[in-house]
PDB file of C-alpha atoms in Angstrom:
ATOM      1  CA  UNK J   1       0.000   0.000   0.000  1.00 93.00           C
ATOM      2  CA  UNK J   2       1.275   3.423  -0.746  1.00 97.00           C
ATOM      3  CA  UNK J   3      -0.444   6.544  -0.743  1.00 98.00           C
ATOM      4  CA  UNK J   4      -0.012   9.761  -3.354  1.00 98.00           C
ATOM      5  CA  UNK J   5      -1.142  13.533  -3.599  1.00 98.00           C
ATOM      6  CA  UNK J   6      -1.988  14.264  -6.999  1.00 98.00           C
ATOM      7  CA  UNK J   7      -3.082  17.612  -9.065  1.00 96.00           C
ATOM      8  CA  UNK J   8      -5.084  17.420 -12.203  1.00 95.00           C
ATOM      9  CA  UNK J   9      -1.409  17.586 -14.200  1.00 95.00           C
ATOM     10  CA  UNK J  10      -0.788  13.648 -12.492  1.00 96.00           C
ATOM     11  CA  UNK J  11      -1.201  10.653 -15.379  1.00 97.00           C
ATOM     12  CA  UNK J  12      -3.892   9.238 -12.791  1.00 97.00           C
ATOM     13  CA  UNK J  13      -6.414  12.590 -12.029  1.00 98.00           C
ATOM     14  CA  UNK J  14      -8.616  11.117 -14.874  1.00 97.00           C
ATOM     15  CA  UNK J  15      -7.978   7.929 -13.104  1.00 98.00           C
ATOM     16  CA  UNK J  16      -9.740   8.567  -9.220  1.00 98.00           C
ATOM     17  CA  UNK J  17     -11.835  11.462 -10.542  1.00 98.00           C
ATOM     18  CA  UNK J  18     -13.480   8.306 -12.901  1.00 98.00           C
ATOM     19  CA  UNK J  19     -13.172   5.953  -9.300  1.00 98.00           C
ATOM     20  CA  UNK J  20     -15.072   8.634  -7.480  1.00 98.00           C
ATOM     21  CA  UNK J  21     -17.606   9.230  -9.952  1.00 97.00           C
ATOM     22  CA  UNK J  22     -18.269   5.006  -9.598  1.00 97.00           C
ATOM     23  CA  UNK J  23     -17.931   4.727  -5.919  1.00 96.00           C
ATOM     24  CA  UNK J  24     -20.461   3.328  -3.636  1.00 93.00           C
ATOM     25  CA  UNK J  25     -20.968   6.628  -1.858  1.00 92.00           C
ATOM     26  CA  UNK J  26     -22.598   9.680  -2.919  1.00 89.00           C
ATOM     27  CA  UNK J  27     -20.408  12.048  -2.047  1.00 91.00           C
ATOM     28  CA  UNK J  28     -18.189  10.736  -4.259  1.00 94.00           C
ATOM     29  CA  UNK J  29     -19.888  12.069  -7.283  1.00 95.00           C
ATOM     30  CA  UNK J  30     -19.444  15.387  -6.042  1.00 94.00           C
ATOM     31  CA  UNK J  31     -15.724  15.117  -5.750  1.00 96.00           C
ATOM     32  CA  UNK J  32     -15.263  13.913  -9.340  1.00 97.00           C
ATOM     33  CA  UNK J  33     -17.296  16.667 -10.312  1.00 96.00           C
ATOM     34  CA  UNK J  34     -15.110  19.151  -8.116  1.00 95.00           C
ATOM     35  CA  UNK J  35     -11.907  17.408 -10.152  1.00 96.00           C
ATOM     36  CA  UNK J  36     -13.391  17.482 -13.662  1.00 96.00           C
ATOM     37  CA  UNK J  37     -14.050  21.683 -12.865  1.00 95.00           C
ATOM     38  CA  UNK J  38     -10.387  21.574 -11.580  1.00 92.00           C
ATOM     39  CA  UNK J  39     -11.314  23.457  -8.533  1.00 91.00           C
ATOM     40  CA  UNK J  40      -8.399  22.947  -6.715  1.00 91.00           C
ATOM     41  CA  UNK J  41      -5.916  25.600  -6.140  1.00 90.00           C
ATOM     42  CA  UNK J  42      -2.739  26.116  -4.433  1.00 94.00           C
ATOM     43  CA  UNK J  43      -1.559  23.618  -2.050  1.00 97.00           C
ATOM     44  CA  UNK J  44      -5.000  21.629  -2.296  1.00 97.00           C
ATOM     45  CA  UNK J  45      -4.432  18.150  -2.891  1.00 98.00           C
ATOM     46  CA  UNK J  46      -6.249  14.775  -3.307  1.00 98.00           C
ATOM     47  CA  UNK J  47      -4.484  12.428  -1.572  1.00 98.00           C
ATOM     48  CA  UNK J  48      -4.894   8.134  -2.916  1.00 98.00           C
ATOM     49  CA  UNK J  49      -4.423   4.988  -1.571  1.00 98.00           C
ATOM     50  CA  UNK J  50      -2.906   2.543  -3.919  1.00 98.00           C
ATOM     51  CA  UNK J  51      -2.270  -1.140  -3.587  1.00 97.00           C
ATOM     52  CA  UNK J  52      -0.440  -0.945  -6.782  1.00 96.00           C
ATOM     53  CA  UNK J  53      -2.115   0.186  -9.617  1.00 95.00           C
ATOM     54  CA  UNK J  54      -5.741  -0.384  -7.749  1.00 97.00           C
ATOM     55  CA  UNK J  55      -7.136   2.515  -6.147  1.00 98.00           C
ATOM     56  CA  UNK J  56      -8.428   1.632  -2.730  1.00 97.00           C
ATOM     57  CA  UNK J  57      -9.143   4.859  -1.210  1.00 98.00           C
ATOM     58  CA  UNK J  58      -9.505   8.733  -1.274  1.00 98.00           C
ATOM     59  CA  UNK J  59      -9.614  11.974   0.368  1.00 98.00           C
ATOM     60  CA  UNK J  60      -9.006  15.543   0.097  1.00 98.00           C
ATOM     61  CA  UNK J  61      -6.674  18.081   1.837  1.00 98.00           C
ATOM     62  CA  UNK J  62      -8.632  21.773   0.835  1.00 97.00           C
ATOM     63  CA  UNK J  63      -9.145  24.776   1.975  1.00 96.00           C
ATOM     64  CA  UNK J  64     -12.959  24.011   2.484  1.00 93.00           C
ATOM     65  CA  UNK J  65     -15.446  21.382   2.792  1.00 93.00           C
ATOM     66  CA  UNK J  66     -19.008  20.718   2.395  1.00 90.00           C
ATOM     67  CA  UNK J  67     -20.615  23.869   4.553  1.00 91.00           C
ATOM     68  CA  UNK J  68     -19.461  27.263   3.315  1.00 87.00           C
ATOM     69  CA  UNK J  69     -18.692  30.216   5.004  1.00 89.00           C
ATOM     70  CA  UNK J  70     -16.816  28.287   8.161  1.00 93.00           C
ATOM     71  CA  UNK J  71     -14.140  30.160   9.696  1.00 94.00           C
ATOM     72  CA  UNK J  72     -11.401  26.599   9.656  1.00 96.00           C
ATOM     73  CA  UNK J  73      -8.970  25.899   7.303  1.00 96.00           C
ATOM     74  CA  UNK J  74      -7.622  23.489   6.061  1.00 98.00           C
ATOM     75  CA  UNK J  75     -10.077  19.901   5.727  1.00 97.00           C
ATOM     76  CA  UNK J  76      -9.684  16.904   4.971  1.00 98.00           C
ATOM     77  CA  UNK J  77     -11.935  16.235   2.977  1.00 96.00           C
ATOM     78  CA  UNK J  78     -14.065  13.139   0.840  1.00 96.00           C
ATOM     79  CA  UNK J  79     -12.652  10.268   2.859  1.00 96.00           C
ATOM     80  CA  UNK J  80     -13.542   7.070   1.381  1.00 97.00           C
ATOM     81  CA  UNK J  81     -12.388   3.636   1.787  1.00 97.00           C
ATOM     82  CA  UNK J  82     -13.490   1.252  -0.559  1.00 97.00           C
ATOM     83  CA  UNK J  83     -15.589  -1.422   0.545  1.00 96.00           C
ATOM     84  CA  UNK J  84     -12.713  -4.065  -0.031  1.00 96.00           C
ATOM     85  CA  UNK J  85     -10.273  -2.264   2.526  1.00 97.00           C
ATOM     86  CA  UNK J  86     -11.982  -1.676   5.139  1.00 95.00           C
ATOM     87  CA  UNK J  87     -11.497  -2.745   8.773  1.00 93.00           C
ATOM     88  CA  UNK J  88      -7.814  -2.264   8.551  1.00 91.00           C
ATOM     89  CA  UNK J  89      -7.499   1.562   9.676  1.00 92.00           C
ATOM     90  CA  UNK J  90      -6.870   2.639   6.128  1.00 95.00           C
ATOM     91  CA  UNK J  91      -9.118   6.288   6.660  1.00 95.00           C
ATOM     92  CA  UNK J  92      -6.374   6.894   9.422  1.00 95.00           C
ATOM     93  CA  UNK J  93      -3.337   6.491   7.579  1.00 97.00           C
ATOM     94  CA  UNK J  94      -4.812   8.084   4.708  1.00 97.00           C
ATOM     95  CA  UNK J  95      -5.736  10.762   6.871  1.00 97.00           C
ATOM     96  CA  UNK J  96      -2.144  11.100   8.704  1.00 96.00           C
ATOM     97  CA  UNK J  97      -0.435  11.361   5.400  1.00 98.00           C
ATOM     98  CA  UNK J  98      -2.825  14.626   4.834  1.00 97.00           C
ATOM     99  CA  UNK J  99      -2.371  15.836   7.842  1.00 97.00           C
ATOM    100  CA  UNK J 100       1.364  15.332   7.512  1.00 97.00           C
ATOM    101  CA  UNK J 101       1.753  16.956   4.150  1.00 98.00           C
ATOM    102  CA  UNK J 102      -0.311  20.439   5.655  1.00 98.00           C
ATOM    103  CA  UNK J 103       2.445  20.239   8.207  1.00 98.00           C
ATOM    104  CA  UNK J 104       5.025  20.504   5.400  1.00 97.00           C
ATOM    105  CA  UNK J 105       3.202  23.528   3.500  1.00 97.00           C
ATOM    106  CA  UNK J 106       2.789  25.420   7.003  1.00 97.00           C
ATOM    107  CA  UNK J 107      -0.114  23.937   8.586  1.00 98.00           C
ATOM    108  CA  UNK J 108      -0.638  23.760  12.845  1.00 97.00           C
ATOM    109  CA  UNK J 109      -4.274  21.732  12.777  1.00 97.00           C
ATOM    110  CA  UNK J 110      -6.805  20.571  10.688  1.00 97.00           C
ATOM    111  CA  UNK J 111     -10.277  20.026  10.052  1.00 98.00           C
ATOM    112  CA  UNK J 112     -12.629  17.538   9.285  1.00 97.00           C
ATOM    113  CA  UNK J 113     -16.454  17.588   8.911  1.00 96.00           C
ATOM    114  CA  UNK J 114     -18.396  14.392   9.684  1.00 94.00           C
ATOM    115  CA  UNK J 115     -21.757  12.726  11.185  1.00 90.00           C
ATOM    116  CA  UNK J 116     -19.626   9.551  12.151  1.00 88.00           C
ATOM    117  CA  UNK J 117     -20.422   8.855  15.522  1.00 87.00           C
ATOM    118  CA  UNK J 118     -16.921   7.612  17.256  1.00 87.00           C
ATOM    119  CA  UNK J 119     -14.383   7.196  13.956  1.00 89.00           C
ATOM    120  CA  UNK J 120     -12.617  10.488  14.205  1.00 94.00           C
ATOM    121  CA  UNK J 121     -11.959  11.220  17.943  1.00 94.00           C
ATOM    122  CA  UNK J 122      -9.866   7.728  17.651  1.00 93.00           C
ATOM    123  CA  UNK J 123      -8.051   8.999  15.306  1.00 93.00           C
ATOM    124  CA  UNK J 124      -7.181  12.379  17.766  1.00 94.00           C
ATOM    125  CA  UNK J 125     -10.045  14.550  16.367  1.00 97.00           C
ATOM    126  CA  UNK J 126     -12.160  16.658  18.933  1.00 97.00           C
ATOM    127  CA  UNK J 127     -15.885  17.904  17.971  1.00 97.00           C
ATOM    128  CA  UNK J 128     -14.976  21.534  17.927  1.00 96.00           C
ATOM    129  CA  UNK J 129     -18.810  22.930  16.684  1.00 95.00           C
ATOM    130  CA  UNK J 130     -21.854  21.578  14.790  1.00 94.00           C
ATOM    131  CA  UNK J 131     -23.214  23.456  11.375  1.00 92.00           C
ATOM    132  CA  UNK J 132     -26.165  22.529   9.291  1.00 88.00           C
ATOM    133  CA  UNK J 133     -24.908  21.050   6.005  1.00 88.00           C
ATOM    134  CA  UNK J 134     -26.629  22.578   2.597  1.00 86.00           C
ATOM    135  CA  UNK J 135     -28.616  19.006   2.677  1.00 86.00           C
ATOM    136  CA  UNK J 136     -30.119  19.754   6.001  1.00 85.00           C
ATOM    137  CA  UNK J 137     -28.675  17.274   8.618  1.00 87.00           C
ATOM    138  CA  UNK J 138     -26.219  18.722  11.620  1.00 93.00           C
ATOM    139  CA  UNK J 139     -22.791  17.997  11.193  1.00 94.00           C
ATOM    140  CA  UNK J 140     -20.273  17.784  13.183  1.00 96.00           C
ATOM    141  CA  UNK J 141     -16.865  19.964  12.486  1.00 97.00           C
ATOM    142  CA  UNK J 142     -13.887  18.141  14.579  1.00 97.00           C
ATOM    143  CA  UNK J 143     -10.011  19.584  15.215  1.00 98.00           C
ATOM    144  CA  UNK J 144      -6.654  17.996  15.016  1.00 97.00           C
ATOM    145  CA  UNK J 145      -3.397  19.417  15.736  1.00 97.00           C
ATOM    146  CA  UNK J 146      -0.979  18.071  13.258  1.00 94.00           C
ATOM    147  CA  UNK J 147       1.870  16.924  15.399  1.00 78.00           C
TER     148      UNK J 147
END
């Protein structure tokens, strides 16, 4: 297993931003969406799992997530495991490899918005507030400091 940031200029952008459009989860389709605009900017980054060529999981590290207008920055963002992977902490590591490349580019803490009940304080995450998301259900906006 080995993990990668890419930008829309890697040879496998067309790659996950296909996986994400196919993925089991919704949110997914929102992502590829986000990567066929080529929204990101800067230091913004979607990070991959690989177990070689096979693309097992994804996430984002952005300058904003799902709610707008939050005062936090940066997120991780989009974490998804696929289905196949899971049960073997594969979110965390994927997670820790963001949270260790925002370190690089200047980064103290991060942020994370989720309605997982338990997943992300084990990972060191604190609930920090609680926003309305634009599809109506609370959510809860947890803080990491990147060690």
């Amino acid at each position: 297993m080995h993990f990668r940031l890419i930008t829309e200029t890697d040879e496998i952008w067309e790659d996950v931003r296909a996986y994400a459009q196919a993925c089991s989860w919704r949110a997914g389709a929102s992502l590829a969406a986000s990567m066929a605009a080529h929204t990101l900017a800067d230091w913004e980054r979607v990070a991959v799992a690989l177990d070689g060529a096979r693309i097992c999981a994804f996430c984002t590290a952005a300058k904003t997530d799902c709610i707008p207008d939050l005062p936090y920055t940066p997120y991780v963002g989009y974490v998804f495991v696929d289905e196949a992977y899971r049960g073997n902490r594969l979110s965390e590591r994927l997670i820790q490899f963001c949270a260790d490349y925002l370190k690089s580019v200047g980064f103290q803490e991060l942020y994370l918005i989720s309605d997982h009940v338990g997943l992300y304080e084990k990972y060191g995450f604190s609930v920090i507030d609680r926003q309305m998301a634009p599809w109506g259900s609370e959510e809860k906006i947890y803080r990491k400091a990147i060690l």
